[in-house]
């Protein structure tokens, strides 16, 4: 897949500054700040309930932001509707895939282009199927009949059909065998080489730190640690809390 085919090269940083967010009367995030520079893979790690998925929801416009700002380049995305955020270049691959199980693989992929009206949708689909050859073999299958790894590929392919500049990936490895996770990591590396920035949320800390260049640790809704991923892999606090060392 070439840059501009199923993807747009990220030319601006994604900057989150002092973000607070929650559901109803319940606050989940407090004063969260992070940055994803163009072409970076950045990881957000933390235990269950730390607020990782809430943060991605806030960036995607589906969780209420209580304070702070989200900027992509010179555009403030705080409080924007989800469709406008997608048009700006931020596209989420949600936890649990959230496919239309009764629709074909092809129809699920095309759902990712629902905001587009350009003539390149079909050519983008072809390039994504070249990137994901297993899906070409399964193109007419119902998505609900696929394996977990295949469904995750559909979810990623669907996001690519929106031509993202920044992919927000939530718990990619959840419920998958290690060999499938390794394949998906290779896939992310290929996507990143086309110029797409990636913010990956992962409970599998080892995987997250190995695939990323920088990382943030989120605990009970607050960023408690950040730095180069290799440095965090060797951090005694991270080893004890997340790696069982």
PDB file of C-alpha atoms in Angstrom:
ATOM      1  CA  UNK A   1       0.000   0.000   0.000  1.00  0.00           C
ATOM      2  CA  UNK A   2       1.447   3.343  -0.957  1.00  0.00           C
ATOM      3  CA  UNK A   3       0.975   6.563   0.951  1.00  0.00           C
ATOM      4  CA  UNK A   4      -2.234   8.204  -0.148  1.00  0.00           C
ATOM      5  CA  UNK A   5      -3.857   4.873  -1.029  1.00  0.00           C
ATOM      6  CA  UNK A   6      -5.981   3.879   1.923  1.00  0.00           C
ATOM      7  CA  UNK A   7      -3.981   6.326   4.029  1.00  0.00           C
ATOM      8  CA  UNK A   8      -2.809   9.931   4.186  1.00  0.00           C
ATOM      9  CA  UNK A   9       0.669  10.864   5.305  1.00  0.00           C
ATOM     10  CA  UNK A  10       0.591  12.452   8.750  1.00  0.00           C
ATOM     11  CA  UNK A  11       2.101  15.923   8.469  1.00  0.00           C
ATOM     12  CA  UNK A  12       1.131  17.332  11.867  1.00  0.00           C
ATOM     13  CA  UNK A  13       1.437  16.299  15.506  1.00  0.00           C
ATOM     14  CA  UNK A  14      -1.559  15.136  17.512  1.00  0.00           C
ATOM     15  CA  UNK A  15      -1.383  17.104  20.752  1.00  0.00           C
ATOM     16  CA  UNK A  16      -3.569  16.400  23.787  1.00  0.00           C
ATOM     17  CA  UNK A  17      -3.265  19.055  26.488  1.00  0.00           C
ATOM     18  CA  UNK A  18      -4.801  18.828  29.961  1.00  0.00           C
ATOM     19  CA  UNK A  19      -7.675  16.584  28.867  1.00  0.00           C
ATOM     20  CA  UNK A  20     -10.366  15.664  31.382  1.00  0.00           C
ATOM     21  CA  UNK A  21     -13.312  13.473  30.405  1.00  0.00           C
ATOM     22  CA  UNK A  22     -15.951  11.125  31.729  1.00  0.00           C
ATOM     23  CA  UNK A  23     -19.416   9.631  31.492  1.00  0.00           C
ATOM     24  CA  UNK A  24     -22.449  11.332  33.016  1.00  0.00           C
ATOM     25  CA  UNK A  25     -21.379  12.553  36.446  1.00  0.00           C
ATOM     26  CA  UNK A  26     -18.379  10.224  36.618  1.00  0.00           C
ATOM     27  CA  UNK A  27     -14.970  11.648  35.799  1.00  0.00           C
ATOM     28  CA  UNK A  28     -12.528   9.115  34.327  1.00  0.00           C
ATOM     29  CA  UNK A  29      -9.618  11.219  33.031  1.00  0.00           C
ATOM     30  CA  UNK A  30      -7.762  14.027  34.811  1.00  0.00           C
ATOM     31  CA  UNK A  31      -5.436  16.491  33.079  1.00  0.00           C
ATOM     32  CA  UNK A  32      -4.075  14.027  30.492  1.00  0.00           C
ATOM     33  CA  UNK A  33      -1.419  15.387  28.138  1.00  0.00           C
ATOM     34  CA  UNK A  34       0.354  13.494  25.373  1.00  0.00           C
ATOM     35  CA  UNK A  35       1.756  13.958  21.897  1.00  0.00           C
ATOM     36  CA  UNK A  36       2.063  11.831  18.765  1.00  0.00           C
ATOM     37  CA  UNK A  37       4.469  13.282  16.223  1.00  0.00           C
ATOM     38  CA  UNK A  38       4.116  12.644  12.472  1.00  0.00           C
ATOM     39  CA  UNK A  39       5.054   9.073  11.577  1.00  0.00           C
ATOM     40  CA  UNK A  40       5.371   7.918  15.200  1.00  0.00           C
ATOM     41  CA  UNK A  41       3.967   4.844  16.889  1.00  0.00           C
ATOM     42  CA  UNK A  42       3.140   5.801  20.478  1.00  0.00           C
ATOM     43  CA  UNK A  43       1.764   3.397  23.087  1.00  0.00           C
ATOM     44  CA  UNK A  44      -0.611   4.085  25.954  1.00  0.00           C
ATOM     45  CA  UNK A  45      -0.361   1.367  28.572  1.00  0.00           C
ATOM     46  CA  UNK A  46      -2.141   0.689  31.817  1.00  0.00           C
ATOM     47  CA  UNK A  47      -4.257  -1.835  33.655  1.00  0.00           C
ATOM     48  CA  UNK A  48      -7.972  -2.523  33.175  1.00  0.00           C
ATOM     49  CA  UNK A  49     -10.049   0.460  34.240  1.00  0.00           C
ATOM     50  CA  UNK A  50      -7.199   2.965  33.942  1.00  0.00           C
ATOM     51  CA  UNK A  51      -9.124   5.020  31.377  1.00  0.00           C
ATOM     52  CA  UNK A  52      -7.283   4.052  28.193  1.00  0.00           C
ATOM     53  CA  UNK A  53     -10.384   3.339  26.097  1.00  0.00           C
ATOM     54  CA  UNK A  54     -12.058   6.445  27.506  1.00  0.00           C
ATOM     55  CA  UNK A  55      -9.155   8.523  26.240  1.00  0.00           C
ATOM     56  CA  UNK A  56      -9.460   7.100  22.724  1.00  0.00           C
ATOM     57  CA  UNK A  57     -13.207   7.704  22.898  1.00  0.00           C
ATOM     58  CA  UNK A  58     -12.594  11.332  23.843  1.00  0.00           C
ATOM     59  CA  UNK A  59     -10.156  11.750  20.959  1.00  0.00           C
ATOM     60  CA  UNK A  60     -12.717  10.191  18.599  1.00  0.00           C
ATOM     61  CA  UNK A  61     -15.582  12.414  19.757  1.00  0.00           C
ATOM     62  CA  UNK A  62     -17.708   9.695  21.355  1.00  0.00           C
ATOM     63  CA  UNK A  63     -16.876  10.503  25.000  1.00  0.00           C
ATOM     64  CA  UNK A  64     -17.632  13.905  26.533  1.00  0.00           C
ATOM     65  CA  UNK A  65     -14.594  16.103  27.082  1.00  0.00           C
ATOM     66  CA  UNK A  66     -14.831  18.095  30.308  1.00  0.00           C
ATOM     67  CA  UNK A  67     -11.720  20.198  29.874  1.00  0.00           C
ATOM     68  CA  UNK A  68      -8.473  20.575  27.976  1.00  0.00           C
ATOM     69  CA  UNK A  69      -7.820  20.538  24.240  1.00  0.00           C
ATOM     70  CA  UNK A  70      -7.202  18.096  21.402  1.00  0.00           C
ATOM     71  CA  UNK A  71      -5.298  19.543  18.455  1.00  0.00           C
ATOM     72  CA  UNK A  72      -4.262  18.031  15.177  1.00  0.00           C
ATOM     73  CA  UNK A  73      -1.980  20.469  13.433  1.00  0.00           C
ATOM     74  CA  UNK A  74      -3.628  23.886  13.559  1.00  0.00           C
ATOM     75  CA  UNK A  75      -7.113  22.448  14.047  1.00  0.00           C
ATOM     76  CA  UNK A  76      -8.780  22.170  17.454  1.00  0.00           C
ATOM     77  CA  UNK A  77     -10.843  18.973  17.540  1.00  0.00           C
ATOM     78  CA  UNK A  78     -12.122  19.253  21.108  1.00  0.00           C
ATOM     79  CA  UNK A  79     -15.896  18.756  21.108  1.00  0.00           C
ATOM     80  CA  UNK A  80     -16.121  18.076  17.366  1.00  0.00           C
ATOM     81  CA  UNK A  81     -18.576  15.487  16.067  1.00  0.00           C
ATOM     82  CA  UNK A  82     -17.073  12.047  15.291  1.00  0.00           C
ATOM     83  CA  UNK A  83     -17.545  12.411  11.523  1.00  0.00           C
ATOM     84  CA  UNK A  84     -15.619  15.686  11.496  1.00  0.00           C
ATOM     85  CA  UNK A  85     -12.800  14.086  13.473  1.00  0.00           C
ATOM     86  CA  UNK A  86     -12.620  11.260  10.926  1.00  0.00           C
ATOM     87  CA  UNK A  87     -12.515  13.805   8.099  1.00  0.00           C
ATOM     88  CA  UNK A  88      -9.671  15.577   9.916  1.00  0.00           C
ATOM     89  CA  UNK A  89      -7.668  12.342   9.777  1.00  0.00           C
ATOM     90  CA  UNK A  90      -8.139  10.657  13.180  1.00  0.00           C
ATOM     91  CA  UNK A  91      -9.692   7.200  12.822  1.00  0.00           C
ATOM     92  CA  UNK A  92     -10.256   4.636  15.572  1.00  0.00           C
ATOM     93  CA  UNK A  93     -10.007   0.849  15.443  1.00  0.00           C
ATOM     94  CA  UNK A  94     -12.299   0.064  18.389  1.00  0.00           C
ATOM     95  CA  UNK A  95     -11.868  -2.570  21.054  1.00  0.00           C
ATOM     96  CA  UNK A  96     -13.838  -5.691  20.187  1.00  0.00           C
ATOM     97  CA  UNK A  97     -13.698  -4.916  16.434  1.00  0.00           C
ATOM     98  CA  UNK A  98     -17.418  -3.944  16.238  1.00  0.00           C
ATOM     99  CA  UNK A  99     -17.998  -5.418  12.809  1.00  0.00           C
ATOM    100  CA  UNK A 100     -21.332  -5.984  11.111  1.00  0.00           C
ATOM    101  CA  UNK A 101     -21.412  -9.749  11.489  1.00  0.00           C
ATOM    102  CA  UNK A 102     -24.258 -10.293   9.025  1.00  0.00           C
ATOM    103  CA  UNK A 103     -22.491  -8.332   6.269  1.00  0.00           C
ATOM    104  CA  UNK A 104     -19.679  -9.528   4.025  1.00  0.00           C
ATOM    105  CA  UNK A 105     -16.023  -8.678   4.508  1.00  0.00           C
ATOM    106  CA  UNK A 106     -16.240  -6.393   1.475  1.00  0.00           C
ATOM    107  CA  UNK A 107     -19.252  -4.519   2.830  1.00  0.00           C
ATOM    108  CA  UNK A 108     -17.566  -4.072   6.213  1.00  0.00           C
ATOM    109  CA  UNK A 109     -14.466  -2.646   4.556  1.00  0.00           C
ATOM    110  CA  UNK A 110     -16.528  -0.273   2.441  1.00  0.00           C
ATOM    111  CA  UNK A 111     -18.252   0.979   5.609  1.00  0.00           C
ATOM    112  CA  UNK A 112     -14.958   2.687   6.400  1.00  0.00           C
ATOM    113  CA  UNK A 113     -15.395   4.882   3.323  1.00  0.00           C
ATOM    114  CA  UNK A 114     -18.939   5.988   4.138  1.00  0.00           C
ATOM    115  CA  UNK A 115     -17.886   9.650   4.418  1.00  0.00           C
ATOM    116  CA  UNK A 116     -16.052   9.593   1.114  1.00  0.00           C
ATOM    117  CA  UNK A 117     -17.475  10.482  -2.294  1.00  0.00           C
ATOM    118  CA  UNK A 118     -14.289  10.273  -4.350  1.00  0.00           C
ATOM    119  CA  UNK A 119     -13.535   7.961  -7.242  1.00  0.00           C
ATOM    120  CA  UNK A 120     -10.660   6.176  -5.499  1.00  0.00           C
ATOM    121  CA  UNK A 121     -12.687   4.101  -3.036  1.00  0.00           C
ATOM    122  CA  UNK A 122     -12.469   0.974  -5.183  1.00  0.00           C
ATOM    123  CA  UNK A 123      -8.770   1.403  -5.891  1.00  0.00           C
ATOM    124  CA  UNK A 124      -8.138   1.899  -2.165  1.00  0.00           C
ATOM    125  CA  UNK A 125     -10.082  -1.290  -1.461  1.00  0.00           C
ATOM    126  CA  UNK A 126      -7.888  -3.154  -3.940  1.00  0.00           C
ATOM    127  CA  UNK A 127      -4.714  -1.894  -2.305  1.00  0.00           C
ATOM    128  CA  UNK A 128      -5.957  -2.792   1.162  1.00  0.00           C
ATOM    129  CA  UNK A 129      -6.753  -6.308  -0.040  1.00  0.00           C
ATOM    130  CA  UNK A 130      -3.200  -6.490  -1.362  1.00  0.00           C
ATOM    131  CA  UNK A 131      -1.964  -5.495   2.091  1.00  0.00           C
ATOM    132  CA  UNK A 132      -4.350  -8.029   3.688  1.00  0.00           C
ATOM    133  CA  UNK A 133      -4.389 -11.007   1.275  1.00  0.00           C
ATOM    134  CA  UNK A 134      -6.272 -13.219   3.717  1.00  0.00           C
ATOM    135  CA  UNK A 135      -9.247 -10.875   3.399  1.00  0.00           C
ATOM    136  CA  UNK A 136      -9.168 -11.150  -0.373  1.00  0.00           C
ATOM    137  CA  UNK A 137      -9.675 -14.887   0.072  1.00  0.00           C
ATOM    138  CA  UNK A 138     -12.561 -14.182   2.452  1.00  0.00           C
ATOM    139  CA  UNK A 139     -14.053 -11.190   0.628  1.00  0.00           C
ATOM    140  CA  UNK A 140     -17.557 -12.704   0.312  1.00  0.00           C
ATOM    141  CA  UNK A 141     -17.617 -14.331   3.757  1.00  0.00           C
ATOM    142  CA  UNK A 142     -19.863 -12.951   6.471  1.00  0.00           C
ATOM    143  CA  UNK A 143     -17.689 -11.065   8.944  1.00  0.00           C
ATOM    144  CA  UNK A 144     -19.304 -12.902  11.840  1.00  0.00           C
ATOM    145  CA  UNK A 145     -17.949 -16.205  10.512  1.00  0.00           C
ATOM    146  CA  UNK A 146     -14.305 -15.125  10.560  1.00  0.00           C
ATOM    147  CA  UNK A 147     -11.691 -15.981  13.167  1.00  0.00           C
ATOM    148  CA  UNK A 148     -10.691 -13.366  15.735  1.00  0.00           C
ATOM    149  CA  UNK A 149      -7.484 -12.540  13.899  1.00  0.00           C
ATOM    150  CA  UNK A 150      -9.299 -12.167  10.587  1.00  0.00           C
ATOM    151  CA  UNK A 151     -11.910  -9.935  12.195  1.00  0.00           C
ATOM    152  CA  UNK A 152      -9.170  -7.701  13.587  1.00  0.00           C
ATOM    153  CA  UNK A 153      -7.726  -7.391  10.085  1.00  0.00           C
ATOM    154  CA  UNK A 154     -11.159  -6.339   8.811  1.00  0.00           C
ATOM    155  CA  UNK A 155     -11.394  -3.706  11.560  1.00  0.00           C
ATOM    156  CA  UNK A 156      -7.979  -2.310  10.624  1.00  0.00           C
ATOM    157  CA  UNK A 157      -8.794  -2.429   6.910  1.00  0.00           C
ATOM    158  CA  UNK A 158     -12.088  -0.639   7.516  1.00  0.00           C
ATOM    159  CA  UNK A 159     -10.231   2.143   9.331  1.00  0.00           C
ATOM    160  CA  UNK A 160      -7.744   2.435   6.469  1.00  0.00           C
ATOM    161  CA  UNK A 161     -10.633   2.926   4.044  1.00  0.00           C
ATOM    162  CA  UNK A 162     -11.260   6.269   5.784  1.00  0.00           C
ATOM    163  CA  UNK A 163      -7.764   7.390   4.720  1.00  0.00           C
ATOM    164  CA  UNK A 164      -6.439   8.137   8.212  1.00  0.00           C
ATOM    165  CA  UNK A 165      -3.453  10.252   9.079  1.00  0.00           C
ATOM    166  CA  UNK A 166      -3.548   8.998  12.672  1.00  0.00           C
ATOM    167  CA  UNK A 167      -4.820   5.538  13.649  1.00  0.00           C
ATOM    168  CA  UNK A 168      -6.159   5.130  17.201  1.00  0.00           C
ATOM    169  CA  UNK A 169      -6.005   1.393  17.953  1.00  0.00           C
ATOM    170  CA  UNK A 170      -7.752   0.024  21.046  1.00  0.00           C
ATOM    171  CA  UNK A 171      -6.631  -3.350  22.483  1.00  0.00           C
ATOM    172  CA  UNK A 172      -5.573  -4.924  19.199  1.00  0.00           C
ATOM    173  CA  UNK A 173      -4.300  -8.124  20.835  1.00  0.00           C
ATOM    174  CA  UNK A 174      -7.347  -8.791  23.014  1.00  0.00           C
ATOM    175  CA  UNK A 175      -8.314 -12.482  22.898  1.00  0.00           C
ATOM    176  CA  UNK A 176      -5.838 -13.384  20.158  1.00  0.00           C
ATOM    177  CA  UNK A 177      -3.138 -16.062  20.124  1.00  0.00           C
ATOM    178  CA  UNK A 178       0.470 -14.782  20.259  1.00  0.00           C
ATOM    179  CA  UNK A 179       1.187 -15.853  16.664  1.00  0.00           C
ATOM    180  CA  UNK A 180      -1.738 -13.728  15.447  1.00  0.00           C
ATOM    181  CA  UNK A 181      -0.576 -10.783  17.532  1.00  0.00           C
ATOM    182  CA  UNK A 182       2.877 -11.048  15.943  1.00  0.00           C
ATOM    183  CA  UNK A 183       1.267 -10.896  12.501  1.00  0.00           C
ATOM    184  CA  UNK A 184      -0.736  -7.801  13.452  1.00  0.00           C
ATOM    185  CA  UNK A 185       2.393  -6.090  14.780  1.00  0.00           C
ATOM    186  CA  UNK A 186       4.042  -6.651  11.396  1.00  0.00           C
ATOM    187  CA  UNK A 187       0.933  -5.205   9.768  1.00  0.00           C
ATOM    188  CA  UNK A 188       1.115  -2.067  11.926  1.00  0.00           C
ATOM    189  CA  UNK A 189       4.753  -1.608  10.948  1.00  0.00           C
ATOM    190  CA  UNK A 190       3.788  -1.772   7.261  1.00  0.00           C
ATOM    191  CA  UNK A 191       1.004   0.767   7.762  1.00  0.00           C
ATOM    192  CA  UNK A 192       3.308   3.069   9.708  1.00  0.00           C
ATOM    193  CA  UNK A 193       5.855   2.996   6.878  1.00  0.00           C
ATOM    194  CA  UNK A 194       3.257   4.602   4.598  1.00  0.00           C
ATOM    195  CA  UNK A 195       3.344   7.700   6.821  1.00  0.00           C
ATOM    196  CA  UNK A 196       0.418   7.004   9.154  1.00  0.00           C
ATOM    197  CA  UNK A 197       0.931   7.909  12.818  1.00  0.00           C
ATOM    198  CA  UNK A 198      -0.370   5.366  15.335  1.00  0.00           C
ATOM    199  CA  UNK A 199      -1.534   5.689  18.940  1.00  0.00           C
ATOM    200  CA  UNK A 200      -1.977   2.178  20.276  1.00  0.00           C
ATOM    201  CA  UNK A 201      -3.749   1.345  23.525  1.00  0.00           C
ATOM    202  CA  UNK A 202      -2.688  -2.037  24.889  1.00  0.00           C
ATOM    203  CA  UNK A 203      -3.041  -4.053  28.058  1.00  0.00           C
ATOM    204  CA  UNK A 204      -0.287  -6.334  26.727  1.00  0.00           C
ATOM    205  CA  UNK A 205       2.501  -4.048  27.854  1.00  0.00           C
ATOM    206  CA  UNK A 206       5.337  -6.085  26.360  1.00  0.00           C
ATOM    207  CA  UNK A 207       3.725  -5.935  22.913  1.00  0.00           C
ATOM    208  CA  UNK A 208       2.941  -2.229  23.201  1.00  0.00           C
ATOM    209  CA  UNK A 209       6.455  -1.246  24.216  1.00  0.00           C
ATOM    210  CA  UNK A 210       8.084  -3.412  21.555  1.00  0.00           C
ATOM    211  CA  UNK A 211       6.037  -1.947  18.690  1.00  0.00           C
ATOM    212  CA  UNK A 212       6.242   1.724  19.750  1.00  0.00           C
ATOM    213  CA  UNK A 213       8.996   4.324  19.960  1.00  0.00           C
ATOM    214  CA  UNK A 214       7.524   6.193  22.940  1.00  0.00           C
ATOM    215  CA  UNK A 215       4.919   5.377  25.557  1.00  0.00           C
ATOM    216  CA  UNK A 216       2.756   6.818  28.310  1.00  0.00           C
ATOM    217  CA  UNK A 217       1.559   5.024  31.441  1.00  0.00           C
ATOM    218  CA  UNK A 218      -2.032   5.781  32.484  1.00  0.00           C
ATOM    219  CA  UNK A 219      -3.097   4.927  36.036  1.00  0.00           C
ATOM    220  CA  UNK A 220      -6.540   5.758  37.455  1.00  0.00           C
ATOM    221  CA  UNK A 221      -7.106   8.373  34.782  1.00  0.00           C
ATOM    222  CA  UNK A 222      -3.777  10.171  35.074  1.00  0.00           C
ATOM    223  CA  UNK A 223      -0.495   9.983  33.164  1.00  0.00           C
ATOM    224  CA  UNK A 224       2.085   8.840  35.711  1.00  0.00           C
ATOM    225  CA  UNK A 225       5.075   8.044  33.526  1.00  0.00           C
ATOM    226  CA  UNK A 226       6.284   8.625  29.968  1.00  0.00           C
ATOM    227  CA  UNK A 227       9.403   8.181  27.900  1.00  0.00           C
ATOM    228  CA  UNK A 228      11.096   6.127  25.193  1.00  0.00           C
ATOM    229  CA  UNK A 229       9.584   2.647  25.048  1.00  0.00           C
ATOM    230  CA  UNK A 230      12.926   0.906  25.517  1.00  0.00           C
ATOM    231  CA  UNK A 231      13.532   2.962  28.642  1.00  0.00           C
ATOM    232  CA  UNK A 232      10.124   2.062  30.062  1.00  0.00           C
ATOM    233  CA  UNK A 233      10.758  -1.634  29.346  1.00  0.00           C
ATOM    234  CA  UNK A 234      13.712  -1.390  31.733  1.00  0.00           C
ATOM    235  CA  UNK A 235      11.933   0.773  34.311  1.00  0.00           C
ATOM    236  CA  UNK A 236      11.627  -1.094  37.647  1.00  0.00           C
ATOM    237  CA  UNK A 237       8.179   0.391  38.308  1.00  0.00           C
ATOM    238  CA  UNK A 238       6.861  -0.774  34.919  1.00  0.00           C
ATOM    239  CA  UNK A 239       8.481  -4.192  35.287  1.00  0.00           C
ATOM    240  CA  UNK A 240       6.897  -4.749  38.676  1.00  0.00           C
ATOM    241  CA  UNK A 241       3.428  -3.413  37.821  1.00  0.00           C
ATOM    242  CA  UNK A 242       2.959  -4.717  34.275  1.00  0.00           C
ATOM    243  CA  UNK A 243       5.603  -7.283  33.328  1.00  0.00           C
ATOM    244  CA  UNK A 244       5.605  -9.427  36.461  1.00  0.00           C
ATOM    245  CA  UNK A 245       9.352  -9.007  36.923  1.00  0.00           C
TER     246      UNK A 245
END
